Amino acid sequence: AAMECLLAKCVPCITDCVMGELEKMGTRHRLALRLAKDPRFTRLTCQHKGIYADDCICERVQQHKCYIVCTNDKDLKRRIRKVPGVPIMSVARGMFKIERVPEQIDRVPIKSNWGKDK
């Protein structure tokens, strides 16, 4: 569904810290854990020990600004917004929402038939 929203090929990634946090959450979040273990997700290994998943994501995004962070966590969104050039994707009311799309998207010509007689 993310590929349809972005109109591009994307590779979903998940860090070891996020996987560990999902495993600690127990049976209530077992669907999220099962989705995260999907073989289509790329697993990113972490070099640090015992760090909170939000800190891990923020640190990785600040080092490499090539990610789109997908989250519904309000605190994580607030922290990611402080990093320039990193878009945020979330789900609201059954639809995907993308914040802060890069400026280059304005230069893509969009053809429309709106306003033309048929």
XYZ file of N, CA, C and O in Angstrom:
472
model
N 0.827 -1.196 0.000
C 0.000 0.000 0.000
C 0.871 1.260 0.000
O 0.480 2.269 -0.555
N 2.054 1.186 0.612
C 2.951 2.343 0.613
C 3.421 2.654 -0.800
O 3.582 3.816 -1.166
N 3.640 1.619 -1.615
C 4.069 1.840 -2.998
C 2.979 2.554 -3.793
O 3.281 3.409 -4.618
N 1.714 2.205 -3.549
C 0.620 2.872 -4.237
C 0.519 4.330 -3.817
O 0.237 5.205 -4.624
N 0.764 4.598 -2.558
C 0.706 5.968 -2.049
C 1.828 6.820 -2.627
O 1.619 7.961 -3.016
N 3.025 6.271 -2.698
C 4.189 7.015 -3.171
C 4.327 7.022 -4.686
O 5.104 7.794 -5.227
N 3.611 6.127 -5.367
C 3.722 5.958 -6.816
C 5.159 5.631 -7.214
O 5.674 6.132 -8.201
N 5.816 4.834 -6.390
C 7.208 4.454 -6.632
C 7.502 3.160 -5.895
O 6.768 2.767 -4.992
N 8.573 2.513 -6.316
C 8.996 1.302 -5.618
C 9.678 1.701 -4.316
O 10.469 2.638 -4.277
N 9.346 1.014 -3.251
C 9.979 1.297 -1.963
C 10.287 -0.029 -1.267
O 9.668 -1.044 -1.541
N 11.271 0.006 -0.393
C 11.681 -1.173 0.359
C 11.427 -0.885 1.836
O 12.123 -0.064 2.431
N 10.431 -1.523 2.435
C 10.184 -1.294 3.863
C 11.322 -1.872 4.700
O 11.786 -2.976 4.458
N 11.791 -1.098 5.668
C 12.897 -1.506 6.544
C 12.427 -1.447 7.985
O 11.602 -0.618 8.353
N 12.994 -2.327 8.807
C 12.691 -2.319 10.229
C 13.972 -2.611 10.985
O 14.767 -3.449 10.572
N 14.209 -1.881 12.064
C 15.446 -2.052 12.827
C 15.291 -3.132 13.889
O 14.174 -3.508 14.257
N 16.420 -3.611 14.368
C 16.404 -4.616 15.432
C 15.746 -4.077 16.700
O 15.078 -4.813 17.423
N 15.954 -2.792 16.988
C 15.365 -2.186 18.188
C 13.833 -2.204 18.129
O 13.171 -2.479 19.127
N 13.284 -1.909 16.957
C 11.832 -1.917 16.796
C 11.307 -3.335 16.952
O 10.277 -3.564 17.609
N 11.997 -4.303 16.372
C 11.584 -5.706 16.516
C 11.611 -6.126 17.984
O 10.684 -6.784 18.465
N 12.657 -5.746 18.699
C 12.754 -6.078 20.111
C 11.630 -5.451 20.917
O 11.056 -6.089 21.815
N 11.301 -4.218 20.593
C 10.216 -3.539 21.306
C 8.869 -4.189 21.009
O 8.030 -4.329 21.902
N 8.655 -4.612 19.760
C 7.408 -5.303 19.422
C 7.296 -6.638 20.153
O 6.213 -7.023 20.586
N 8.413 -7.339 20.275
C 8.396 -8.624 20.977
C 8.098 -8.441 22.464
O 7.419 -9.261 23.070
N 8.571 -7.341 23.050
C 8.325 -7.074 24.470
C 6.880 -6.681 24.749
O 6.400 -6.835 25.858
N 6.174 -6.161 23.746
C 4.807 -5.682 23.945
C 3.803 -6.808 24.170
O 2.693 -6.546 24.610
N 4.150 -8.019 23.806
C 3.294 -9.160 24.106
C 2.237 -9.444 23.057
O 2.313 -8.999 21.912
N 1.230 -10.202 23.485
C 0.225 -10.721 22.556
C -0.691 -9.648 21.998
O -1.305 -9.855 20.949
N -0.796 -8.532 22.669
C -1.685 -7.483 22.192
C -1.227 -6.937 20.837
O -2.031 -6.513 20.018
N 0.062 -6.957 20.589
C 0.622 -6.428 19.339
C 1.190 -7.542 18.462
O 2.116 -7.313 17.695
N 0.625 -8.722 18.537
C 1.169 -9.845 17.764
C 0.944 -9.690 16.261
O 1.735 -10.174 15.471
N -0.108 -8.980 15.845
C -0.335 -8.751 14.414
C 0.775 -7.858 13.846
O 1.311 -8.137 12.772
N 1.132 -6.807 14.569
C 2.220 -5.922 14.124
C 3.533 -6.685 14.056
O 4.324 -6.502 13.124
N 3.773 -7.557 15.016
C 5.002 -8.366 15.016
C 5.018 -9.321 13.833
O 6.042 -9.477 13.169
N 3.885 -9.926 13.538
C 3.818 -10.846 12.398
C 4.043 -10.107 11.083
O 4.723 -10.607 10.186
N 3.503 -8.899 10.960
C 3.735 -8.098 9.754
C 5.199 -7.681 9.647
O 5.765 -7.656 8.558
N 5.813 -7.347 10.772
C 7.208 -6.919 10.760
C 8.157 -8.047 10.393
O 9.243 -7.811 9.878
N 7.735 -9.287 10.639
C 8.578 -10.435 10.301
C 8.408 -10.890 8.850
O 9.021 -11.860 8.425
N 7.616 -10.164 8.083
C 7.411 -10.480 6.670
C 8.752 -10.461 5.947
O 9.550 -9.548 6.140
N 9.035 -11.453 5.101
C 10.332 -11.491 4.413
C 10.556 -10.339 3.427
O 11.693 -10.078 3.029
N 9.516 -9.620 3.046
C 9.686 -8.478 2.150
C 10.277 -7.271 2.863
O 10.734 -6.333 2.226
N 10.270 -7.262 4.195
C 10.865 -6.174 4.969
C 12.359 -6.412 5.077
O 12.806 -7.513 5.354
N 13.140 -5.359 4.885
C 14.585 -5.436 5.066
C 14.894 -5.180 6.530
O 14.386 -4.231 7.117
N 15.703 -6.042 7.102
C 16.056 -5.917 8.516
C 17.345 -5.122 8.646
O 18.364 -5.478 8.046
N 17.313 -4.011 9.363
C 18.488 -3.178 9.587
C 19.077 -3.518 10.950
O 18.387 -3.448 11.960
N 20.344 -3.897 10.967
C 20.983 -4.257 12.226
C 21.459 -3.001 12.945
O 21.890 -2.036 12.318
N 21.367 -3.043 14.256
C 21.799 -1.922 15.094
C 23.121 -2.272 15.756
O 23.323 -3.404 16.180
N 24.000 -1.279 15.873
C 25.311 -1.496 16.481
C 25.299 -1.199 17.975
O 26.234 -1.539 18.675
N 24.262 -0.579 18.468
C 24.199 -0.184 19.871
C 23.431 -1.214 20.689
O 22.734 -2.055 20.158
N 23.512 -1.107 21.983
C 22.815 -2.022 22.891
C 21.892 -1.226 23.798
O 22.239 -0.144 24.263
N 20.715 -1.775 24.030
C 19.804 -1.215 25.010
C 19.379 0.224 24.782
O 19.492 1.053 25.660
N 18.889 0.530 23.596
C 18.433 1.894 23.303
C 16.949 1.825 22.939
O 16.466 0.820 22.427
N 16.251 2.856 23.245
C 14.833 2.971 22.940
C 14.650 3.031 21.418
O 15.459 3.638 20.721
N 13.604 2.415 20.883
C 13.410 2.321 19.433
C 13.279 3.697 18.777
O 13.800 3.913 17.683
N 12.606 4.637 19.437
C 12.464 5.976 18.864
C 13.822 6.664 18.735
O 14.094 7.341 17.748
N 14.684 6.485 19.745
C 16.034 7.061 19.679
C 16.822 6.450 18.527
O 17.554 7.148 17.824
N 16.676 5.154 18.330
C 17.370 4.452 17.253
C 16.938 4.999 15.891
O 17.774 5.281 15.033
N 15.626 5.174 15.705
C 15.108 5.672 14.428
C 15.578 7.105 14.178
O 16.039 7.429 13.081
N 15.497 7.958 15.194
C 15.928 9.356 15.041
C 17.413 9.434 14.714
O 17.829 10.219 13.855
N 18.209 8.626 15.393
C 19.648 8.622 15.150
C 19.971 8.174 13.725
O 20.782 8.783 13.032
N 19.307 7.125 13.261
C 19.542 6.603 11.909
C 19.115 7.613 10.852
O 19.798 7.811 9.849
N 17.994 8.282 11.068
C 17.478 9.258 10.103
C 18.383 10.488 10.035
O 18.572 11.066 8.967
N 18.950 10.892 11.166
C 19.850 12.043 11.154
C 21.156 11.737 10.433
O 21.714 12.594 9.762
N 21.622 10.486 10.531
C 22.853 10.099 9.849
C 22.640 9.949 8.352
O 23.438 10.407 7.541
N 21.559 9.268 7.976
C 21.267 8.980 6.564
C 19.883 9.522 6.259
O 18.889 8.917 6.647
N 19.804 10.603 5.531
C 18.513 11.234 5.251
C 17.865 10.667 3.991
O 17.319 11.395 3.181
N 17.922 9.351 3.846
C 17.349 8.705 2.665
C 16.099 7.894 3.016
O 15.642 7.091 2.212
N 15.528 8.099 4.183
C 14.383 7.318 4.645
C 13.123 8.154 4.680
O 13.167 9.367 4.845
N 11.982 7.477 4.536
C 10.684 8.042 4.848
C 10.238 7.303 6.102
O 10.139 6.070 6.092
N 9.990 8.016 7.176
C 9.613 7.388 8.440
C 8.102 7.197 8.450
O 7.342 8.146 8.260
N 7.670 5.960 8.657
C 6.247 5.626 8.708
C 5.875 5.319 10.152
O 6.333 4.323 10.710
N 5.049 6.184 10.742
C 4.657 6.004 12.139
C 3.371 6.755 12.432
O 3.032 7.716 11.753
N 2.666 6.296 13.453
C 1.513 7.020 13.983
C 1.812 7.567 15.376
O 0.951 8.165 15.999
N 3.016 7.341 15.871
C 3.426 7.784 17.197
C 3.628 9.304 17.202
O 4.469 9.834 16.474
N 2.852 10.011 18.029
C 2.905 11.479 18.050
C 4.271 11.996 18.489
O 4.777 12.957 17.924
N 4.860 11.367 19.499
C 6.160 11.830 19.989
C 7.258 11.634 18.942
O 8.106 12.504 18.756
N 7.234 10.491 18.256
C 8.236 10.241 17.221
C 8.063 11.216 16.056
O 9.048 11.734 15.525
N 6.828 11.493 15.670
C 6.585 12.470 14.602
C 7.155 13.828 14.977
O 7.776 14.502 14.156
N 6.929 14.252 16.221
C 7.425 15.546 16.687
C 8.950 15.599 16.592
O 9.517 16.601 16.154
N 9.622 14.501 16.953
C 11.089 14.459 16.895
C 11.600 14.437 15.456
O 12.591 15.091 15.133
N 10.923 13.705 14.579
C 11.351 13.596 13.176
C 11.133 14.922 12.449
O 11.899 15.281 11.557
N 10.101 15.668 12.807
C 9.844 16.965 12.162
C 11.006 17.939 12.352
O 11.196 18.848 11.547
N 11.785 17.762 13.401
C 12.930 18.635 13.662
C 14.101 18.331 12.728
O 14.997 19.156 12.582
N 14.096 17.165 12.076
C 15.165 16.785 11.153
C 14.774 17.274 9.761
O 13.756 16.848 9.219
N 15.540 18.177 9.169
C 15.164 18.711 7.854
C 15.295 17.672 6.741
O 16.224 16.879 6.732
N 14.326 17.667 5.833
C 14.404 16.817 4.649
C 13.951 15.386 4.824
O 14.179 14.565 3.945
N 13.286 15.050 5.935
C 12.826 13.671 6.153
C 11.299 13.665 6.172
O 10.683 14.195 7.096
N 10.665 13.063 5.154
C 9.209 12.989 5.126
C 8.680 11.982 6.148
O 9.364 11.037 6.528
N 7.435 12.179 6.566
C 6.769 11.301 7.521
C 5.501 10.777 6.878
O 4.701 11.545 6.348
N 5.303 9.461 6.940
C 4.085 8.839 6.429
C 3.321 8.269 7.616
O 3.909 7.672 8.508
N 2.006 8.484 7.617
C 1.179 7.936 8.679
C -0.168 7.525 8.092
O -0.476 7.835 6.946
N -0.951 6.834 8.897
C -2.280 6.401 8.470
C -3.294 7.178 9.297
O -3.236 7.172 10.527
N -4.212 7.858 8.624
C -5.258 8.615 9.295
C -6.575 8.371 8.584
O -6.663 8.559 7.369
N -7.563 7.931 9.325
C -8.901 7.668 8.792
C -8.885 6.720 7.605
O -9.564 6.935 6.606
N -8.053 5.696 7.678
C -8.008 4.680 6.638
C -7.239 5.079 5.391
O -7.275 4.355 4.400
N -6.572 6.228 5.406
C -5.806 6.680 4.249
C -4.381 7.013 4.672
O -4.142 7.400 5.811
N -3.461 6.894 3.741
C -2.076 7.282 4.008
C -1.953 8.796 3.902
O -2.569 9.431 3.053
N -1.129 9.352 4.780
C -0.893 10.791 4.790
C 0.615 11.000 4.801
O 1.323 10.371 5.587
N 1.125 11.854 3.920
C 2.557 12.125 3.860
C 2.783 13.593 4.196
O 2.163 14.480 3.614
N 3.679 13.831 5.133
C 4.050 15.194 5.519
C 5.415 15.518 4.947
O 6.284 14.661 4.892
N 5.588 16.749 4.537
C 6.890 17.272 4.113
C 7.486 16.522 2.930
O 8.570 15.985 2.995
N 6.770 16.515 1.830
C 7.301 15.936 0.597
C 8.380 16.889 0.088
O 8.226 18.102 0.163
N 9.510 16.380 -0.419
C 10.593 17.252 -0.887
C 10.140 18.247 -1.954
O 9.174 18.016 -2.676
N 10.874 19.350 -2.057
C 10.514 20.427 -2.970
C 10.587 20.013 -4.434
O 9.941 20.596 -5.282
N 11.388 19.020 -4.786
C 11.552 18.616 -6.173
C 10.238 18.119 -6.776
O 10.081 18.119 -7.979
N 9.300 17.698 -5.957
C 8.033 17.185 -6.473
C 7.259 18.297 -7.195
O 6.466 18.031 -8.076
N 7.514 19.581 -6.853
C 6.838 20.694 -7.513
C 7.260 20.829 -8.973
O 6.528 21.366 -9.775
N 8.422 20.347 -9.312
C 8.946 20.504 -10.667
C 8.447 19.424 -11.625
O 8.730 19.472 -12.793
N 7.720 18.451 -11.116
C 7.201 17.380 -11.963
C 5.926 17.885 -12.622
O 4.992 18.299 -11.944
N 5.882 17.896 -13.974
C 4.675 18.380 -14.638
C 3.526 17.395 -14.447
O 3.685 16.190 -14.586
N 2.382 17.933 -14.097
C 1.186 17.112 -13.904
C 0.189 17.485 -14.980
O -0.216 18.645 -15.091
N -0.203 16.516 -15.785
C -1.175 16.762 -16.844
C -2.559 16.504 -16.295
O -2.807 15.523 -15.622
N -3.469 17.380 -16.615
C -4.829 17.258 -16.116
C -5.798 17.628 -17.219
O -5.536 18.496 -18.055
N -6.968 17.001 -17.222
C -8.030 17.313 -18.168
C -9.071 18.196 -17.526
O -10.134 18.425 -18.098
N -8.807 18.689 -16.329
C -9.781 19.491 -15.613
C -10.017 20.804 -16.334
O -9.093 21.502 -16.738
N -11.259 21.162 -16.530
C -11.599 22.426 -17.161
C -11.690 22.370 -18.672
O -12.047 23.346 -19.303
N -11.369 21.231 -19.278
C -11.453 21.109 -20.740
C -12.779 20.479 -21.120
O -13.293 19.600 -20.442
N -13.344 20.923 -22.223
C -14.602 20.343 -22.720
C -14.325 18.998 -23.361
O -13.299 18.801 -24.002
N -15.249 18.108 -23.180
C -15.092 16.756 -23.757
C -15.892 16.608 -25.008
O -16.864 17.172 -25.260
